[in-house]
Short mmCIF file of C-alpha atoms in Angstrom, two decimals:
data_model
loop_
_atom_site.label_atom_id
_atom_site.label_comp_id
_atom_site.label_asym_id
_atom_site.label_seq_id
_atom_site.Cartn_x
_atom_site.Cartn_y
_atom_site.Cartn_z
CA UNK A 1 9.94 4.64 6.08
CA UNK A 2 12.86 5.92 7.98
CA UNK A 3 13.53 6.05 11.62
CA UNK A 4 12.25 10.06 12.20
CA UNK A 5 9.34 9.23 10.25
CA UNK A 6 8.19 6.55 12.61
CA UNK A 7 8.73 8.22 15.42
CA UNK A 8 6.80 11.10 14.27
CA UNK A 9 3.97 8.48 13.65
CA UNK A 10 4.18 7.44 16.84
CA UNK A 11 3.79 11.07 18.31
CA UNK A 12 1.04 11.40 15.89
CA UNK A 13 -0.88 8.38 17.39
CA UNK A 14 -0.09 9.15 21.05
CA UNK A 15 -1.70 12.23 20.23
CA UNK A 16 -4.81 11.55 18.76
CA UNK A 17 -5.56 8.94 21.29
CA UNK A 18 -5.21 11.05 23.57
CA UNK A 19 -7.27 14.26 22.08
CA UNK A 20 -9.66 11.64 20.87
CA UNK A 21 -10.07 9.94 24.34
CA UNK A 22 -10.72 12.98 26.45
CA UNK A 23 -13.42 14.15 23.47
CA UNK A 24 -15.19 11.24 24.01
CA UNK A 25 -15.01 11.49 27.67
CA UNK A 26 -15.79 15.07 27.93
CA UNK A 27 -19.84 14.74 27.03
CA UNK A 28 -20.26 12.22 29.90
CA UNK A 29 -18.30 14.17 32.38
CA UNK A 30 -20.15 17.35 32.18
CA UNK A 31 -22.84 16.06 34.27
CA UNK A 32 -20.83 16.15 37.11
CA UNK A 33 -18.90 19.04 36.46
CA UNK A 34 -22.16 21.33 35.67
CA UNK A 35 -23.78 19.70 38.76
CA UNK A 36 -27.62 19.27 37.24
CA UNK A 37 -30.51 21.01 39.76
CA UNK A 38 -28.91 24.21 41.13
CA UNK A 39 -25.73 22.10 40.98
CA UNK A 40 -26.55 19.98 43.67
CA UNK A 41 -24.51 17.21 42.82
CA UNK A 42 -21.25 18.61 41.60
CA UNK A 43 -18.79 16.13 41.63
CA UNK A 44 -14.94 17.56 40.86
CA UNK A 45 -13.22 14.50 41.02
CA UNK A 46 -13.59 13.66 37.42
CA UNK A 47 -10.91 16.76 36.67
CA UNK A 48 -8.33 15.27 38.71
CA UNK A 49 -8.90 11.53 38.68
CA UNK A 50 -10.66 10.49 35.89
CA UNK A 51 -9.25 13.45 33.26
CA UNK A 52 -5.77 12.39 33.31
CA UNK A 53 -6.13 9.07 33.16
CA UNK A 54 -8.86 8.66 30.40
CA UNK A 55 -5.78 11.05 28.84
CA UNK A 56 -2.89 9.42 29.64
CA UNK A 57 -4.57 5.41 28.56
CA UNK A 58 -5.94 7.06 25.34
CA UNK A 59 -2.35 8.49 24.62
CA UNK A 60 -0.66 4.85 25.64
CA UNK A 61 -2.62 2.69 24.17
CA UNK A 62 -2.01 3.67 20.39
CA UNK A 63 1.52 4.39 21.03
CA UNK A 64 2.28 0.71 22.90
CA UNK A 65 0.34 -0.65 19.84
CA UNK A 66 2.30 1.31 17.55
CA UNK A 67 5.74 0.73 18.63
CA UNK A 68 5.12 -3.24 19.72
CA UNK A 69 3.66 -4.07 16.02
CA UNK A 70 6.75 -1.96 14.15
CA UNK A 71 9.33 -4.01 16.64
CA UNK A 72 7.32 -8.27 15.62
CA UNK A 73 6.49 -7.11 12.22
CA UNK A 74 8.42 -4.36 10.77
CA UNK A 75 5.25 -3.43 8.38
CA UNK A 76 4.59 -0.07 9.01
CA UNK A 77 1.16 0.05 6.88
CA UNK A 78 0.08 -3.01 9.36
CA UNK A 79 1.15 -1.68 12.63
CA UNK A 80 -1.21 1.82 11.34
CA UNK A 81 -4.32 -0.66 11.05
CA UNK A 82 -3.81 -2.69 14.15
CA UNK A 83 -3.40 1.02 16.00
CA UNK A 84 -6.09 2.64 14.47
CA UNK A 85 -8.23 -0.61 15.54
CA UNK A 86 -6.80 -0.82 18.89
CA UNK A 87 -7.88 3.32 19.42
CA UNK A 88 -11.22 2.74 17.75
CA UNK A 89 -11.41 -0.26 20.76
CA UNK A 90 -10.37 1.16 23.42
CA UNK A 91 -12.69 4.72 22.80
CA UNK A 92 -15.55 1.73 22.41
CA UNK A 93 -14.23 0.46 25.71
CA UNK A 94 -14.36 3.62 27.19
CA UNK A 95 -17.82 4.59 26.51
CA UNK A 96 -19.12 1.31 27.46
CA UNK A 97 -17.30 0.84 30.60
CA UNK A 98 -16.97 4.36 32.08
CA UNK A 99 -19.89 6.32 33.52
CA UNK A 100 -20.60 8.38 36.11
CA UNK A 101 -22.60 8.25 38.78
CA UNK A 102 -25.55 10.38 38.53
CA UNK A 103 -28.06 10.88 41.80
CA UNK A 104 -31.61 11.01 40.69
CA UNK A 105 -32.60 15.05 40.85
CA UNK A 106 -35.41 14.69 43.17
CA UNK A 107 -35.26 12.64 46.69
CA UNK A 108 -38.14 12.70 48.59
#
Protein backbone atom coordinates (compact mmCIF):
# COMPACT_ATOMS: atom_id res chain seq x y z
CA UNK A 1 0.00 0.00 0.00
CA UNK A 2 1.70 3.18 -0.87
CA UNK A 3 1.83 6.44 0.88
CA UNK A 4 -1.30 8.29 -1.33
CA UNK A 5 -3.20 5.28 -0.82
CA UNK A 6 -3.15 5.55 2.92
CA UNK A 7 -3.80 8.80 3.10
CA UNK A 8 -6.75 8.49 0.96
CA UNK A 9 -7.86 5.78 3.53
CA UNK A 10 -7.53 7.96 6.06
CA UNK A 11 -9.79 10.68 4.33
CA UNK A 12 -12.07 7.88 3.65
CA UNK A 13 -12.43 7.02 7.42
CA UNK A 14 -12.52 10.63 8.67
CA UNK A 15 -15.32 10.81 6.46
CA UNK A 16 -17.53 8.18 7.20
CA UNK A 17 -17.19 8.77 10.85
CA UNK A 18 -18.16 11.72 10.46
CA UNK A 19 -21.34 11.24 7.93
CA UNK A 20 -22.01 8.20 10.01
CA UNK A 21 -21.92 10.09 13.41
CA UNK A 22 -24.19 12.97 12.57
CA UNK A 23 -26.78 10.12 10.93
CA UNK A 24 -26.96 8.58 14.01
CA UNK A 25 -27.32 11.73 15.86
CA UNK A 26 -29.76 13.31 13.61
CA UNK A 27 -33.01 10.97 14.74
CA UNK A 28 -32.47 11.99 18.40
CA UNK A 29 -31.99 15.60 17.70
CA UNK A 30 -35.12 16.24 15.86
CA UNK A 31 -37.05 16.38 18.93
CA UNK A 32 -35.66 19.45 19.81
CA UNK A 33 -35.32 20.95 16.61
CA UNK A 34 -39.17 20.18 15.58
CA UNK A 35 -40.12 21.36 19.13
CA UNK A 36 -43.08 18.55 19.90
CA UNK A 37 -46.70 20.36 21.04
CA UNK A 38 -47.01 23.52 18.89
CA UNK A 39 -43.22 23.57 19.29
CA UNK A 40 -43.19 24.49 22.68
CA UNK A 41 -39.99 23.26 23.56
CA UNK A 42 -37.70 24.08 20.69
CA UNK A 43 -34.37 23.84 21.71
CA UNK A 44 -31.64 25.27 18.87
CA UNK A 45 -28.68 24.61 20.65
CA UNK A 46 -28.20 21.16 19.34
CA UNK A 47 -27.30 22.94 15.68
CA UNK A 48 -24.56 24.84 17.07
CA UNK A 49 -23.24 22.89 20.03
CA UNK A 50 -23.96 19.51 19.81
CA UNK A 51 -23.88 19.24 15.62
CA UNK A 52 -20.36 20.05 15.23
CA UNK A 53 -19.04 18.27 17.74
CA UNK A 54 -20.91 14.86 17.41
CA UNK A 55 -19.23 15.79 13.68
CA UNK A 56 -16.02 16.73 14.35
CA UNK A 57 -15.40 13.41 17.29
CA UNK A 58 -17.05 11.06 14.69
CA UNK A 59 -14.55 12.42 11.98
CA UNK A 60 -11.43 12.19 14.69
CA UNK A 61 -11.91 9.30 16.14
CA UNK A 62 -11.45 6.90 13.03
CA UNK A 63 -8.81 9.01 11.64
CA UNK A 64 -6.57 9.12 15.19
CA UNK A 65 -7.26 5.30 15.12
CA UNK A 66 -6.26 5.05 11.68
CA UNK A 67 -3.11 6.90 11.54
CA UNK A 68 -1.84 5.74 15.33
CA UNK A 69 -2.30 1.82 14.33
CA UNK A 70 -0.44 2.37 10.63
CA UNK A 71 2.52 4.39 12.69
CA UNK A 72 2.96 0.88 15.96
CA UNK A 73 2.04 -1.64 13.44
CA UNK A 74 2.54 -0.87 9.90
CA UNK A 75 -0.40 -3.52 8.94
CA UNK A 76 -2.68 -1.71 7.02
CA UNK A 77 -5.47 -4.61 6.89
CA UNK A 78 -5.20 -4.39 10.96
CA UNK A 79 -5.27 -0.73 11.47
CA UNK A 80 -8.87 -1.02 8.95
CA UNK A 81 -10.34 -3.52 11.70
CA UNK A 82 -9.25 -1.74 14.81
CA UNK A 83 -10.89 1.61 12.96
CA UNK A 84 -13.84 0.14 11.81
CA UNK A 85 -14.25 -1.24 15.58
CA UNK A 86 -13.26 1.89 17.16
CA UNK A 87 -16.27 3.84 14.75
CA UNK A 88 -18.71 1.01 15.38
CA UNK A 89 -17.74 2.01 19.41
CA UNK A 90 -17.81 5.20 19.51
CA UNK A 91 -21.49 5.50 17.30
CA UNK A 92 -22.48 2.78 20.29
CA UNK A 93 -21.07 5.36 22.67
CA UNK A 94 -22.88 7.97 21.21
CA UNK A 95 -26.28 6.62 21.29
CA UNK A 96 -25.92 5.41 24.73
CA UNK A 97 -24.45 8.40 26.25
CA UNK A 98 -26.04 11.34 24.37
CA UNK A 99 -29.68 12.36 24.74
CA UNK A 100 -31.58 15.16 24.93
CA UNK A 101 -33.54 16.55 27.25
CA UNK A 102 -37.11 16.27 26.54
CA UNK A 103 -39.88 18.24 28.90
CA UNK A 104 -42.90 16.14 29.39
CA UNK A 105 -45.74 17.76 26.82
CA UNK A 106 -48.25 18.47 29.39
CA UNK A 107 -47.51 20.45 32.88
CA UNK A 108 -50.24 20.98 34.91
Amino acid sequence: MTDNSKGCAALLWAAVGGITAVLTWAPRARVSIHGGFEAMHRDLSVLYVDLPLIAVGGALVPLAVWLLTLRALRRPWLATVLTATALTLGIWGLLAWWTPYEQPEFMG
